[in-house]
Short mmCIF file of C-alpha atoms in Angstrom, two decimals:
data_model
loop_
_atom_site.label_atom_id
_atom_site.label_comp_id
_atom_site.label_asym_id
_atom_site.label_seq_id
_atom_site.Cartn_x
_atom_site.Cartn_y
_atom_site.Cartn_z
CA MET A 537 135.02 -158.09 198.90
CA SER A 538 134.26 -155.00 197.16
CA ILE A 539 135.03 -153.49 194.31
CA LYS A 540 137.91 -151.43 194.96
CA LYS A 541 139.98 -154.27 197.62
CA TRP A 542 139.05 -156.38 193.91
CA ILE A 543 141.06 -154.26 191.79
CA PHE A 544 143.66 -154.37 194.92
CA VAL A 545 144.02 -157.98 195.26
CA ILE A 546 144.52 -158.71 191.17
CA SER A 547 147.00 -155.60 190.61
CA LEU A 548 149.31 -157.99 193.42
CA LEU A 549 149.09 -161.13 192.06
CA PHE A 550 149.19 -160.94 188.48
CA SER A 551 151.03 -156.96 187.81
CA SER A 552 154.03 -158.42 187.23
CA SER A 553 152.61 -160.75 184.44
CA LEU A 554 152.85 -157.46 181.65
CA PHE A 555 154.38 -157.86 178.85
CA ALA A 556 157.57 -155.12 178.57
CA SER A 557 157.40 -154.85 175.35
CA PRO A 558 153.89 -153.86 174.22
CA ASP A 559 152.54 -153.28 170.51
CA ILE A 560 151.54 -149.72 170.62
CA GLU A 561 148.42 -149.03 167.77
CA HIS A 562 148.02 -145.30 167.06
CA TRP A 563 144.83 -143.61 164.57
CA ILE A 564 143.54 -140.02 164.49
CA THR A 565 139.90 -139.57 164.88
CA ASN A 566 137.16 -138.41 162.78
CA ASN A 567 137.88 -134.43 164.37
CA GLY A 568 141.32 -134.74 165.02
CA ALA A 569 142.58 -136.13 167.83
CA ARG A 570 145.54 -139.09 168.05
CA VAL A 571 144.76 -142.00 169.87
CA TYR A 572 147.69 -144.00 170.76
CA PHE A 573 146.54 -147.82 172.69
CA VAL A 574 147.86 -150.99 173.60
CA ASN A 575 145.65 -154.19 174.40
CA ALA A 576 146.16 -154.88 177.57
CA PRO A 577 143.73 -158.53 178.41
CA GLU A 578 146.06 -159.97 181.32
CA LEU A 579 143.32 -157.55 183.87
CA PRO A 580 140.15 -156.86 183.31
CA MET A 581 140.40 -153.09 183.28
CA VAL A 582 141.55 -149.80 181.88
CA ASP A 583 143.89 -147.11 182.03
CA VAL A 584 142.93 -143.95 180.26
CA ASN A 585 144.87 -140.62 179.39
CA ILE A 586 142.93 -137.93 177.88
CA VAL A 587 146.56 -135.60 177.48
CA PHE A 588 146.14 -131.45 176.57
CA ASN A 589 148.64 -129.48 174.97
CA ALA A 590 148.12 -126.82 177.61
CA GLY A 591 150.71 -126.66 180.46
CA ALA A 592 151.65 -124.05 182.09
CA ALA A 593 153.62 -122.65 179.01
CA ARG A 594 150.45 -121.40 178.17
CA ASP A 595 149.21 -119.62 180.63
CA GLY A 596 149.60 -116.32 178.78
CA GLU A 597 149.85 -113.34 180.75
CA TYR A 598 148.24 -114.77 183.52
CA PRO A 599 150.44 -117.51 185.29
CA GLY A 600 149.01 -120.40 187.46
CA LEU A 601 145.79 -120.25 184.64
CA ALA A 602 146.68 -123.43 183.23
CA LYS A 603 146.65 -124.85 186.76
CA LEU A 604 143.77 -123.87 187.32
CA THR A 605 141.46 -124.83 184.76
CA ASN A 606 143.09 -128.77 185.37
CA ALA A 607 141.89 -128.30 188.58
CA MET A 608 137.98 -127.13 187.93
CA LEU A 609 136.79 -129.80 185.10
CA ASP A 610 135.33 -132.49 187.96
CA GLU A 611 133.54 -129.74 190.00
CA GLY A 612 131.05 -129.11 187.65
CA ALA A 613 129.94 -131.37 184.89
CA ALA A 614 127.19 -130.67 182.32
CA ASP A 615 123.80 -130.44 185.78
CA LEU A 616 126.33 -132.04 188.02
CA ASP A 617 128.49 -131.10 190.75
CA ALA A 618 131.57 -132.50 191.82
CA ASP A 619 129.85 -135.05 194.76
CA ALA A 620 127.50 -136.63 192.47
CA ILE A 621 130.67 -136.59 189.52
CA ALA A 622 133.32 -138.21 192.80
CA ASP A 623 129.92 -140.52 194.22
CA THR A 624 128.77 -141.75 190.17
CA PHE A 625 133.74 -142.73 189.85
CA SER A 626 133.50 -144.28 192.97
CA SER A 627 130.36 -146.74 192.61
CA VAL A 628 131.80 -148.46 190.21
CA GLY A 629 135.59 -148.68 191.50
CA ALA A 630 136.62 -145.54 189.75
CA ASN A 631 139.78 -143.87 189.62
CA TYR A 632 139.45 -140.25 187.98
CA SER A 633 142.75 -137.76 188.84
CA ALA A 634 143.86 -134.82 186.76
CA SER A 635 148.08 -132.23 186.87
CA SER A 636 149.09 -130.19 184.74
CA GLU A 637 152.48 -129.34 184.36
CA ARG A 638 154.56 -126.95 182.20
CA ASP A 639 154.50 -128.77 178.91
CA MET A 640 150.38 -130.71 179.51
CA ALA A 641 147.67 -131.81 181.19
CA VAL A 642 146.96 -134.59 181.84
CA LEU A 643 143.33 -136.17 183.17
CA SER A 644 143.30 -140.08 184.02
CA LEU A 645 140.75 -142.72 184.60
CA ARG A 646 140.70 -146.10 186.05
CA THR A 647 138.44 -148.74 186.14
CA LEU A 648 137.40 -152.30 184.90
CA THR A 649 135.88 -153.13 182.13
CA GLU A 650 132.44 -154.84 183.77
CA LYS A 651 130.10 -154.01 181.39
CA LYS A 652 128.45 -151.74 183.72
CA ALA A 653 131.33 -150.42 185.29
CA PHE A 654 132.82 -150.06 182.13
CA ASP A 655 130.38 -147.62 180.65
CA THR A 656 129.32 -145.77 183.89
CA ALA A 657 133.01 -144.22 183.73
CA LEU A 658 134.04 -143.99 180.89
CA ASN A 659 130.39 -141.69 180.28
CA MET A 660 131.05 -139.44 182.71
CA PHE A 661 134.97 -139.25 182.01
CA ALA A 662 133.46 -137.92 179.19
CA GLU A 663 131.26 -135.35 180.28
CA VAL A 664 134.34 -134.41 183.00
CA ILE A 665 136.43 -133.89 180.08
CA ALA A 666 133.57 -132.23 177.26
CA LYS A 667 131.75 -129.92 179.45
CA PRO A 668 132.80 -128.89 182.37
CA SER A 669 130.18 -125.72 184.11
CA PHE A 670 132.68 -124.22 186.15
CA PRO A 671 131.15 -123.66 190.15
CA GLU A 672 131.69 -120.35 191.17
CA SER A 673 131.87 -121.43 194.30
CA SER A 674 134.05 -124.23 193.90
CA PHE A 675 136.12 -121.72 192.09
CA LEU A 676 137.38 -119.10 194.49
CA ARG A 677 137.81 -122.52 197.15
CA ILE A 678 140.58 -124.14 194.70
CA LYS A 679 141.72 -120.05 194.01
CA GLN A 680 142.00 -119.52 198.27
CA GLN A 681 144.22 -122.98 198.03
CA LEU A 682 146.43 -122.61 195.80
CA LEU A 683 146.95 -118.79 196.94
CA THR A 684 147.01 -120.41 200.84
CA ALA A 685 150.54 -123.11 198.98
CA LEU A 686 151.95 -120.45 197.48
CA GLN A 687 152.25 -119.38 200.58
CA ALA A 688 153.82 -121.53 202.34
CA GLU A 689 156.18 -122.20 199.57
CA LYS A 690 158.08 -118.66 201.04
CA GLN A 691 159.36 -120.93 204.17
CA SER A 692 160.92 -124.04 202.17
CA PRO A 693 163.98 -123.02 200.85
CA GLN A 694 163.95 -125.16 198.02
CA SER A 695 160.95 -124.22 196.06
CA ILE A 696 162.37 -120.53 196.51
CA ALA A 697 165.33 -122.46 195.10
CA THR A 698 163.29 -123.93 192.03
CA ARG A 699 161.46 -121.32 191.32
CA THR A 700 164.03 -118.61 191.20
CA PHE A 701 166.21 -121.08 188.97
CA PHE A 702 163.87 -121.32 186.23
CA GLN A 703 163.21 -117.50 186.83
CA LYS A 704 166.63 -116.77 186.07
CA LEU A 705 167.41 -119.49 183.92
CA TYR A 706 164.47 -119.07 181.09
CA GLY A 707 164.40 -114.72 181.59
CA GLN A 708 160.84 -114.29 179.84
CA HIS A 709 160.34 -117.91 178.03
CA PRO A 710 156.74 -119.57 179.26
CA TYR A 711 159.08 -122.02 180.52
CA SER A 712 160.39 -119.97 183.84
CA ARG A 713 156.91 -119.56 184.83
CA MET A 714 155.89 -122.35 187.89
CA SER A 715 153.18 -124.65 187.12
CA VAL A 716 150.98 -122.97 190.28
CA GLY A 717 151.65 -119.35 189.65
CA ASP A 718 152.31 -115.80 191.76
CA THR A 719 150.08 -114.47 194.18
CA ILE A 720 149.65 -111.65 191.98
CA SER A 721 148.42 -112.62 188.91
CA VAL A 722 146.16 -115.91 190.64
CA GLU A 723 144.34 -113.51 192.87
CA LYS A 724 143.31 -111.94 189.17
CA ILE A 725 142.73 -114.63 187.20
CA ASN A 726 138.74 -114.96 186.83
CA LEU A 727 136.37 -117.45 186.15
CA ASP A 728 135.50 -115.75 182.16
CA ASP A 729 139.09 -116.84 182.17
CA LEU A 730 139.57 -120.25 183.01
CA LYS A 731 136.82 -120.54 180.53
CA ALA A 732 138.68 -119.30 177.54
CA PHE A 733 142.00 -121.09 179.05
CA TYR A 734 139.79 -124.58 178.55
CA GLN A 735 137.88 -123.37 174.83
CA GLN A 736 140.29 -122.19 173.40
CA TYR A 737 143.61 -125.35 173.93
CA TYR A 738 141.04 -128.11 176.01
CA VAL A 739 140.26 -129.60 171.75
CA ALA A 740 140.07 -132.19 169.91
CA LYS A 741 143.17 -131.45 168.10
CA ASN A 742 145.71 -130.35 170.90
CA ALA A 743 144.91 -133.76 172.83
CA VAL A 744 146.28 -137.25 173.30
CA VAL A 745 143.93 -140.03 173.90
CA VAL A 746 146.05 -143.27 175.62
CA ILE A 747 144.15 -146.98 176.39
CA VAL A 748 145.85 -149.17 177.78
CA GLY A 749 144.31 -152.20 179.14
CA ASP A 750 141.45 -155.11 178.25
CA VAL A 751 138.98 -153.81 175.57
CA SER A 752 140.13 -154.38 171.68
CA LYS A 753 140.69 -151.98 168.29
CA GLN A 754 137.64 -151.67 168.03
CA GLN A 755 136.19 -150.76 171.20
CA ALA A 756 139.07 -149.12 171.78
CA ASN A 757 138.44 -147.00 169.00
CA GLU A 758 134.89 -146.17 170.58
CA MET A 759 136.43 -144.76 173.66
CA ALA A 760 138.12 -142.26 172.01
CA THR A 761 134.91 -141.69 170.15
CA THR A 762 132.96 -141.10 173.13
CA LEU A 763 135.87 -139.52 175.04
CA THR A 764 136.94 -136.25 172.45
CA LYS A 765 133.58 -136.53 169.81
CA ASN A 766 131.55 -133.49 172.43
CA LEU A 767 135.06 -131.50 171.88
CA LYS A 768 135.17 -128.80 169.65
CA SER A 769 138.21 -129.30 166.99
CA GLY A 770 139.66 -126.78 167.87
CA ASN A 771 143.27 -126.60 166.80
CA THR A 772 146.48 -126.84 167.97
CA ALA A 773 148.35 -125.21 170.17
CA PRO A 774 150.90 -122.91 168.93
CA GLU A 775 154.68 -123.69 168.88
CA LEU A 776 156.50 -123.08 171.78
CA PRO A 777 159.62 -120.28 171.01
CA ALA A 778 163.47 -121.45 171.14
CA VAL A 779 165.18 -121.30 174.55
CA THR A 780 168.16 -119.53 175.17
CA PRO A 781 170.58 -120.62 176.09
CA LEU A 782 173.17 -118.78 179.10
CA THR A 783 176.10 -116.87 178.16
CA LYS A 784 177.85 -116.29 180.89
CA GLN A 785 177.62 -117.77 184.94
CA GLN A 786 175.46 -116.34 186.98
CA GLN A 787 174.87 -116.61 190.49
CA VAL A 788 171.84 -116.07 193.07
CA VAL A 789 172.29 -115.50 196.74
CA LEU A 790 169.33 -115.11 198.43
CA PRO A 791 169.67 -115.65 202.76
CA PHE A 792 167.36 -117.26 204.65
CA PRO A 793 167.30 -118.77 207.83
CA SER A 794 168.53 -122.43 207.74
CA SER A 795 171.15 -124.73 209.20
CA GLN A 796 171.25 -125.70 205.72
CA THR A 797 172.10 -123.88 202.20
CA THR A 798 170.26 -125.49 199.33
CA ILE A 799 172.13 -125.07 195.76
CA MET A 800 170.35 -125.65 192.25
CA MET A 801 172.76 -125.34 189.25
CA GLY A 802 172.15 -125.86 186.54
CA GLN A 803 171.91 -124.32 182.52
CA ILE A 804 169.15 -125.07 179.02
CA GLY A 805 170.01 -129.13 178.27
CA MET A 806 167.21 -130.85 175.61
CA SER A 807 164.15 -131.41 174.55
CA ARG A 808 162.72 -134.18 174.74
CA ASP A 809 163.26 -135.59 170.41
CA ASP A 810 167.50 -134.37 171.16
CA PRO A 811 169.67 -136.60 168.92
CA ASP A 812 172.22 -136.33 172.19
CA TYR A 813 169.15 -137.97 174.46
CA PHE A 814 171.14 -141.31 174.70
CA PRO A 815 173.79 -140.11 175.35
CA LEU A 816 173.49 -137.73 177.69
CA TYR A 817 170.82 -140.10 179.08
CA VAL A 818 173.24 -142.66 179.64
CA GLY A 819 175.94 -139.88 180.61
CA ASN A 820 174.11 -138.08 183.07
CA HIS A 821 173.03 -141.72 184.89
CA ILE A 822 177.61 -142.14 185.24
CA LEU A 823 177.67 -138.89 186.66
CA GLY A 824 174.84 -138.21 188.91
CA GLY A 825 171.40 -139.64 187.88
CA SER A 826 171.80 -143.03 189.73
CA GLY A 827 171.85 -142.40 192.83
CA LEU A 828 174.48 -143.16 196.06
CA VAL A 829 176.46 -145.21 193.56
CA SER A 830 176.71 -142.19 191.55
CA MET A 831 180.40 -140.08 190.40
CA LEU A 832 178.56 -136.18 191.97
CA SER A 833 177.65 -138.82 195.65
CA ASP A 834 180.38 -140.59 195.71
CA GLU A 835 182.62 -137.03 195.48
CA ILE A 836 181.02 -135.03 197.83
CA ARG A 837 178.80 -137.42 200.03
CA GLU A 838 180.65 -140.60 200.31
CA LYS A 839 184.33 -140.14 200.48
CA ARG A 840 183.64 -135.94 202.10
CA GLY A 841 180.67 -136.36 204.06
CA LEU A 842 179.53 -132.14 202.88
CA THR A 843 176.04 -133.23 202.16
CA TYR A 844 173.04 -136.69 202.59
CA GLY A 845 172.57 -136.05 198.40
CA VAL A 846 173.45 -135.02 195.33
CA TYR A 847 171.75 -135.38 192.65
CA SER A 848 171.91 -134.81 188.69
CA TYR A 849 168.48 -134.87 185.78
CA PHE A 850 167.89 -133.62 182.71
CA SER A 851 164.32 -132.53 182.34
CA PRO A 852 162.99 -132.72 178.19
CA MET A 853 160.76 -131.00 177.12
CA GLN A 854 158.77 -129.30 174.27
CA LYS A 855 162.36 -127.21 174.02
CA ALA A 856 164.90 -127.25 175.57
CA GLY A 857 164.90 -128.46 179.90
CA PRO A 858 166.79 -127.46 182.05
CA TYR A 859 169.96 -129.83 183.17
CA VAL A 860 170.01 -129.85 186.90
CA PHE A 861 172.11 -130.24 189.50
CA GLY A 862 171.65 -130.45 193.82
CA LEU A 863 172.28 -130.73 197.41
CA GLN A 864 172.44 -129.46 200.53
CA THR A 865 174.82 -129.09 202.99
CA ARG A 866 176.02 -127.15 206.17
CA ASN A 867 176.14 -123.62 205.91
CA ASP A 868 179.57 -123.40 207.10
CA GLN A 869 180.10 -126.15 204.19
CA ALA A 870 178.61 -125.16 201.50
CA GLU A 871 181.41 -123.30 199.46
CA GLU A 872 183.18 -126.15 199.87
CA ALA A 873 180.79 -127.93 198.35
CA LEU A 874 179.95 -125.76 195.67
CA HIS A 875 183.02 -125.61 194.50
CA LEU A 876 183.54 -129.81 194.59
CA LEU A 877 180.70 -129.83 192.32
CA LYS A 878 182.04 -127.82 189.10
CA ASP A 879 185.20 -129.75 189.95
CA THR A 880 184.25 -133.43 189.74
CA LEU A 881 181.62 -131.90 186.12
CA ASN A 882 184.40 -130.00 184.26
CA ALA A 883 187.17 -133.24 185.32
CA TYR A 884 184.15 -135.70 183.62
CA ILE A 885 183.61 -133.00 181.08
CA LYS A 886 187.38 -133.14 180.08
CA ASN A 887 187.97 -137.26 180.89
CA GLY A 888 184.54 -138.93 180.47
CA PRO A 889 183.35 -142.11 182.31
CA THR A 890 185.68 -145.32 182.76
CA GLU A 891 184.83 -148.40 180.01
CA ALA A 892 183.20 -150.20 183.64
CA GLN A 893 181.18 -147.09 184.69
CA LEU A 894 179.49 -147.00 181.50
CA LYS A 895 178.70 -151.22 182.20
CA ALA A 896 177.37 -150.77 184.58
CA ALA A 897 175.01 -147.60 184.32
CA LYS A 898 174.13 -149.67 180.99
CA GLN A 899 172.85 -152.60 182.64
CA ASN A 900 171.67 -150.73 185.79
CA ILE A 901 169.29 -149.12 182.74
CA THR A 902 168.02 -151.37 180.99
CA GLY A 903 168.17 -154.44 183.69
CA GLY A 904 165.71 -151.99 185.10
CA PHE A 905 163.40 -151.55 182.27
CA ALA A 906 160.51 -153.91 182.23
CA LEU A 907 159.81 -152.99 186.47
CA ARG A 908 159.34 -149.63 183.68
CA VAL A 909 156.12 -150.71 182.00
CA ASP A 910 155.05 -153.69 184.23
CA SER A 911 151.05 -151.47 185.06
CA ASN A 912 148.90 -150.37 182.55
CA SER A 913 149.56 -146.56 184.29
CA LYS A 914 153.38 -147.21 183.95
CA ILE A 915 152.58 -148.19 179.81
CA ALA A 916 149.67 -145.43 179.91
CA ASP A 917 152.48 -142.92 180.73
CA TYR A 918 154.48 -143.89 179.00
CA LEU A 919 152.43 -143.37 176.35
CA SER A 920 151.16 -139.81 177.12
CA MET A 921 154.33 -139.11 176.64
CA ILE A 922 155.07 -140.65 172.99
CA GLY A 923 151.62 -139.64 171.44
CA PHE A 924 153.03 -135.69 173.01
CA TYR A 925 156.19 -135.31 172.20
CA GLY A 926 155.78 -137.35 168.46
CA LEU A 927 158.05 -140.29 168.76
CA PRO A 928 158.16 -143.35 167.01
CA LEU A 929 156.06 -146.02 168.42
CA ASP A 930 159.21 -148.17 168.42
CA TYR A 931 160.33 -146.32 171.19
CA LEU A 932 159.65 -148.47 173.94
CA ASP A 933 161.60 -151.73 171.87
CA SER A 934 164.58 -149.46 170.81
CA PHE A 935 165.35 -148.08 174.27
CA ASN A 936 167.35 -150.91 175.33
CA ASP A 937 168.93 -150.64 171.65
CA LYS A 938 170.14 -147.10 171.72
CA VAL A 939 171.62 -147.03 175.84
CA ASN A 940 173.79 -149.78 174.76
CA ALA A 941 174.82 -148.60 171.74
CA VAL A 942 176.55 -145.83 173.93
CA THR A 943 179.89 -145.28 173.82
CA VAL A 944 182.29 -143.69 176.19
CA ALA A 945 184.27 -141.74 173.30
CA GLY A 946 180.35 -140.68 172.50
CA ILE A 947 179.04 -139.14 175.82
CA LYS A 948 182.64 -137.49 175.90
CA ASP A 949 181.64 -135.69 172.27
CA ALA A 950 178.29 -134.89 173.80
CA PHE A 951 179.04 -133.59 177.18
CA LYS A 952 181.95 -131.26 175.94
CA ARG A 953 179.70 -130.27 173.36
CA ARG A 954 176.32 -129.35 175.17
CA VAL A 955 177.38 -129.40 178.80
CA HIS A 956 178.54 -126.11 179.05
CA ALA A 957 180.81 -125.56 183.59
CA ASP A 958 181.96 -121.80 182.18
CA LYS A 959 178.22 -120.69 182.16
CA MET A 960 176.74 -122.29 184.52
CA LEU A 961 173.27 -120.10 186.75
CA THR A 962 173.62 -121.75 190.43
CA VAL A 963 171.51 -121.03 193.42
CA LEU A 964 172.32 -120.55 197.18
CA VAL A 965 169.23 -120.31 199.99
CA GLY A 966 170.27 -120.09 202.76
CA GLY A 967 173.30 -118.96 205.10
CA GLU A 968 171.91 -117.25 208.17
CA THR A 969 171.67 -119.22 211.47
CA LYS A 970 167.74 -120.60 212.24
#
């Protein structure tokens, strides 16, 4: 059996045995990288995330720069090209991936802990992180792919609505930019811009190293050193500016040839370390965050059949992320659906949930908690969030207790103070018959 197939089989057999409350250890490397480690000996594997404060919020005058830089790291490292890098990882059954969003850029590795596979994968990962060569041919190809994606975006009502929503909600704030950038900016970006961005943000003091798997603390310490020793120490990224909330209601209507109208509505929400996080999170779970059993779904989908699905969610970030509501409906029903969405929100702010609704929400959230940490990769993702946003090490241990501590009065208080139905931004895309 091949290594890849063996990994797949043992993952299926044993993933459910991982514990729900991992013991998190934390330290800082000599050059300033923050390390978060969980020993998980159930599988002979290890998951590693390297998280840099190098997302789209750092793009500056060139939206799309962070994403292009992140995508280029495994296109060449030291004297190896993209094919050689990919072959090195696949030869030992290791998986490499990279992503870049508004706040962060993430590089990830999953490998077996068998010595040959482990050493090969880890050393290759270290080369990709610390010695990218930024080959021009790869840059031109990836840049063209991004430009093509931006052109395709113009045919997607949801993409148009999302881009407009963030631009109008955040104005001149760095969060207004989409991680893919825009056509004008991406066309201007050159290799020197990528190299300068890498030199500034892909540095040890701007990094969080997350290690979860079948390794000891000593091994994890050696891994963190191997991965960061060739990075410049550098500096942490500067603090982002505060977000300015909307002061009045705004509505944007964008005609689009479709039988459906896409509706996005929202306002500035909360940061990841917000003191109102749990009452807002649990409260929104009841209102629109629990799928088909939410209040919004019951009112708009079940009772009136105006949409197949309606949702709401908070997207907390370093600074206040958005609070978003959304749905799609027939053009001739858009006004009715939007009014009902606003009416349901207003009633919820005024009255809050019932005790029965709160009890059901708590059971749903805490009952599904174990599934959120039932694999090394899920634990690694949580540790990445904890490390990047500076959350307490007992975040996972105390999560269910904090959810259970939420009261109806607490939700009503938080929503009345924080959610302003009369100061929402609404974007509608559609209205034209296809």
